[in-house]
Amino acid sequence: AAHFSASRGYCPPAVADRVVRLLRRLGAPTEVPTDLQARSLQAALAGDKKAAGGQVKFVFMEGLGRTRFEMVSAREIAERAVAGAAEH
């Protein structure tokens, strides 16, 4: 979510990188498993309680402690997540 937010221009890349570093230091997962298929993730997202009509209410970062909600397609979230996992 941090890098997705930065890619949309909602928060500075340095803030996204900082959040990811902090989460890693805490032992929290920061990446999607590389063997996860976009189709499987999309199906799971579509069944989420925040989903309606193939859209998910996604929380984007605008900075530390600041967020915004936006409806995003489950397909876009899944494709970005899987593509991001392949890059790392």
mmCIF file of C-alpha atoms in Angstrom:
data_model
loop_
_atom_site.group_PDB
_atom_site.id
_atom_site.type_symbol
_atom_site.label_atom_id
_atom_site.label_comp_id
_atom_site.label_asym_id
_atom_site.label_seq_id
_atom_site.Cartn_x
_atom_site.Cartn_y
_atom_site.Cartn_z
ATOM 1 C CA ALA A 1 0.000 0.000 0.000
ATOM 2 C CA ALA A 2 2.895 2.358 0.735
ATOM 3 C CA HIS A 3 4.469 2.032 -2.699
ATOM 4 C CA PHE A 4 1.045 1.984 -4.391
ATOM 5 C CA SER A 5 0.336 5.320 -2.666
ATOM 6 C CA ALA A 6 3.656 6.764 -3.804
ATOM 7 C CA SER A 7 3.115 5.576 -7.381
ATOM 8 C CA ARG A 8 -0.144 7.533 -7.458
ATOM 9 C CA GLY A 9 1.567 10.642 -6.128
ATOM 10 C CA TYR A 10 -0.330 10.577 -2.827
ATOM 11 C CA CYS A 11 2.782 10.438 -0.655
ATOM 12 C CA PRO A 12 6.481 11.045 -1.258
ATOM 13 C CA PRO A 13 8.483 7.917 -2.196
ATOM 14 C CA ALA A 14 10.806 8.575 0.753
ATOM 15 C CA VAL A 15 7.857 8.276 3.148
ATOM 16 C CA ALA A 16 6.742 5.001 1.536
ATOM 17 C CA ASP A 17 10.293 3.632 1.777
ATOM 18 C CA ARG A 18 10.508 4.655 5.438
ATOM 19 C CA VAL A 19 7.236 2.924 6.293
ATOM 20 C CA VAL A 20 8.361 -0.275 4.542
ATOM 21 C CA ARG A 21 11.715 -0.225 6.380
ATOM 22 C CA LEU A 22 9.964 0.225 9.729
ATOM 23 C CA LEU A 23 7.528 -2.615 9.021
ATOM 24 C CA ARG A 24 10.412 -4.917 8.038
ATOM 25 C CA ARG A 25 12.264 -4.083 11.255
ATOM 26 C CA LEU A 26 9.137 -5.085 13.160
ATOM 27 C CA GLY A 27 9.003 -8.372 11.239
ATOM 28 C CA ALA A 28 5.776 -7.506 9.437
ATOM 29 C CA PRO A 29 5.253 -8.781 5.883
ATOM 30 C CA THR A 30 5.813 -6.077 3.281
ATOM 31 C CA GLU A 31 5.526 -8.019 0.029
ATOM 32 C CA VAL A 32 3.120 -10.388 -1.653
ATOM 33 C CA PRO A 33 4.481 -13.959 -1.986
ATOM 34 C CA THR A 34 6.023 -14.434 -5.433
ATOM 35 C CA ASP A 35 4.013 -17.611 -6.110
ATOM 36 C CA LEU A 36 0.663 -15.869 -5.612
ATOM 37 C CA GLN A 37 -1.384 -15.594 -8.786
ATOM 38 C CA ALA A 38 -3.076 -12.266 -9.571
ATOM 39 C CA ARG A 39 -6.313 -14.143 -10.324
ATOM 40 C CA SER A 40 -6.351 -15.728 -6.831
ATOM 41 C CA LEU A 41 -5.659 -12.419 -5.128
ATOM 42 C CA GLN A 42 -8.314 -10.673 -7.212
ATOM 43 C CA ALA A 43 -10.906 -13.290 -6.193
ATOM 44 C CA ALA A 44 -9.995 -12.871 -2.521
ATOM 45 C CA LEU A 45 -10.206 -9.077 -2.762
ATOM 46 C CA ALA A 46 -13.568 -9.228 -4.512
ATOM 47 C CA GLY A 47 -14.926 -11.143 -1.512
ATOM 48 C CA ASP A 48 -13.609 -8.607 0.999
ATOM 49 C CA LYS A 49 -16.180 -6.855 3.202
ATOM 50 C CA LYS A 50 -15.013 -3.491 1.801
ATOM 51 C CA ALA A 51 -15.645 -4.609 -1.791
ATOM 52 C CA ALA A 52 -18.642 -3.760 -3.945
ATOM 53 C CA GLY A 53 -19.085 -4.293 -7.678
ATOM 54 C CA GLY A 54 -15.484 -5.391 -8.196
ATOM 55 C CA GLN A 55 -14.205 -2.267 -6.431
ATOM 56 C CA VAL A 56 -12.397 -2.256 -3.083
ATOM 57 C CA LYS A 57 -12.293 0.650 -0.646
ATOM 58 C CA PHE A 58 -8.503 0.975 -0.500
ATOM 59 C CA VAL A 59 -6.580 2.975 2.083
ATOM 60 C CA PHE A 60 -3.819 5.095 0.553
ATOM 61 C CA MET A 61 -1.164 6.942 2.526
ATOM 62 C CA GLU A 62 -0.816 10.685 2.090
ATOM 63 C CA GLY A 63 1.990 10.848 4.634
ATOM 64 C CA LEU A 64 2.764 9.591 8.093
ATOM 65 C CA GLY A 65 -0.522 9.409 9.962
ATOM 66 C CA ARG A 66 -2.562 10.720 7.025
ATOM 67 C CA THR A 67 -4.681 8.537 4.760
ATOM 68 C CA ARG A 68 -7.306 8.734 2.061
ATOM 69 C CA PHE A 69 -9.875 6.201 0.901
ATOM 70 C CA GLU A 70 -10.477 5.504 -2.747
ATOM 71 C CA MET A 71 -12.394 2.860 -4.651
ATOM 72 C CA VAL A 72 -9.972 0.786 -6.744
ATOM 73 C CA SER A 73 -10.702 -2.292 -8.831
ATOM 74 C CA ALA A 74 -9.745 -5.607 -7.266
ATOM 75 C CA ARG A 75 -8.019 -6.411 -10.558
ATOM 76 C CA GLU A 76 -5.757 -3.338 -10.393
ATOM 77 C CA ILE A 77 -4.780 -4.036 -6.787
ATOM 78 C CA ALA A 78 -4.026 -7.693 -7.562
ATOM 79 C CA GLU A 79 -2.031 -6.931 -10.689
ATOM 80 C CA ARG A 80 0.028 -4.227 -8.964
ATOM 81 C CA ALA A 81 0.701 -6.432 -5.951
ATOM 82 C CA VAL A 82 1.841 -9.403 -8.031
ATOM 83 C CA ALA A 83 3.926 -7.188 -10.342
ATOM 84 C CA GLY A 84 5.564 -5.592 -7.298
ATOM 85 C CA ALA A 85 6.406 -9.019 -5.872
ATOM 86 C CA ALA A 86 8.047 -10.014 -9.150
ATOM 87 C CA GLU A 87 10.240 -6.893 -9.077
ATOM 88 C CA HIS A 88 11.787 -7.788 -5.698
#
